[in-house]
Amino acid sequence: MRRVTIFGATGSIGENTVDLIARRPEAYEVVALTGGRNVARLARQAMALRARLAVTCHPECHADLREALAGTGIETAAGPDALIEAADRPADWVMSGIVGAAGLAPGFRALRHGSTLALANKESLVTAGPLLMAEARAHGATILPVDSEHSAVFQGLVGEDIAAVERIVITASGGAFRDWPLERLADATLAEASTHPNWAMGQRITIDSASMFNKSLELIETREFFGVEPSRIEVVIHPESLVHALVGFRDGALMAHLGPPDMRHAIGYALNWPERADLPVARLDLAAIGQLNFHAPDPRRYPALALARQVMETRGLAGAAFNAAKECALDAFIAGRIGFTDMARVVEAALDSLAGDPGLGIPAENLDTVFAMDHLARVRAGEAVRALTART
Ligand code: NDP
Ligand code: MG
């Protein structure tokens, strides 16, 4: 029996992970499931998978969780410390599926067991890539990418020498506003930004797909995970979302990874690695698909990409600052305080205000330095939000 823990079980990645685990109950022993406000779903999942522990990150939700699981023998706990305690329980395979910087600490902690960390939480690599990779090495743990593009690259590199890689191309759908006239973007509503042309995902990553902040995080994620120079990483718009990434080698070969837009492929690959197992994903009928399209992203439509390039140049704590400012800008957009195109303005202003900070380019010593920069960047982004709202 493989011991598994799922952080962020109630989310989109979490539900897909639960779906795969539930198909083979005899193979898995579920150590812990964590969620947030969706207590009813968490309780349902915990009972279905006979989990030992269910944790909500919100202390105020604990009473509801306890009540929902009363009499089942499933332990409950709540709060950020309880997430760390869940990570301290030995597991062989851990899904890091919390959204945002909040996913960093539990995943980081889980590496101590030398287990496999299936990393959907790209923010962990963006904010603390070198620390996370070093921690995994120190404990003999394995980190496997779950982001579809990174899983695709990882699969393209099996049996290959990373030194023979000339470039990595990650694809982007272009998001909800790919075909909108540029001048309409400023008025895009929350509902419009929250629909993705191809993937069904959590709201935050869906909006980040429309703004391409998601692809920006993924550029940095690629750099941190595979250790390739930023100049070798490209983004191409591919509206069909069927080719997830391509790896180009020094001999000119370009290896593409194709699959339907279903996260159960990447999650299932990480779950069964290094083997491949049957997965319940649709098979592509290329003749029916007929054609695949690609084009270069327009920098005016997606200013987030240039910001990510700047962050990769600076490195150090710039990724933590970038992600935190982005989260703050996204919160402000979701709350209706700023417009869609203001998000990039806020992040740029926050990064500019931190540019003089001597600590920005210095490698993080530990998670506390990362959290301190995260906090500072949220303060600066908050100021930028206030400056924008004062103007309108
Ligand atoms: P969702 O919003 O659907 O789910 C997020 C999960 O995290 C939920 O379980 C939520 O609980 C929980 N959560 C929210 N805030 C906190 C917090 N502060 N502390 C602890 N737990 C919290 O997100 P997704 O599943 O879409 O994304 C998860 C991660 O995977 C992100 O990093 C995303 O970028 C990445 N990813 C997602 C993909 C997708 O297809 N969805 C594809 C590739 C990467 P609750 O809902 O109960 O409040
Ligand atoms: Mg992705």
mmCIF file of C-alpha atoms and ligand atoms in Angstrom, residues 122 147-150 205 214-215 218, ligand 2:
data_model
loop_
_atom_site.group_PDB
_atom_site.id
_atom_site.type_symbol
_atom_site.label_atom_id
_atom_site.label_comp_id
_atom_site.label_asym_id
_atom_site.label_seq_id
_atom_site.Cartn_x
_atom_site.Cartn_y
_atom_site.Cartn_z
ATOM 1 C CA LYS A 122 4.123 26.203 -9.132
ATOM 2 C CA ASP A 147 1.865 21.439 -14.255
ATOM 3 C CA SER A 148 0.938 20.051 -17.672
ATOM 4 C CA GLU A 149 3.724 21.854 -19.559
ATOM 5 C CA HIS A 150 6.382 20.799 -17.075
ATOM 6 C CA ILE A 205 -5.251 30.119 -12.263
ATOM 7 C CA ASN A 214 0.167 31.896 -15.179
ATOM 8 C CA LYS A 215 2.558 31.475 -18.114
ATOM 9 C CA GLU A 218 5.551 28.798 -15.596
HETATM 10 MG MG MG B 2 0.291 24.870 -16.830
#
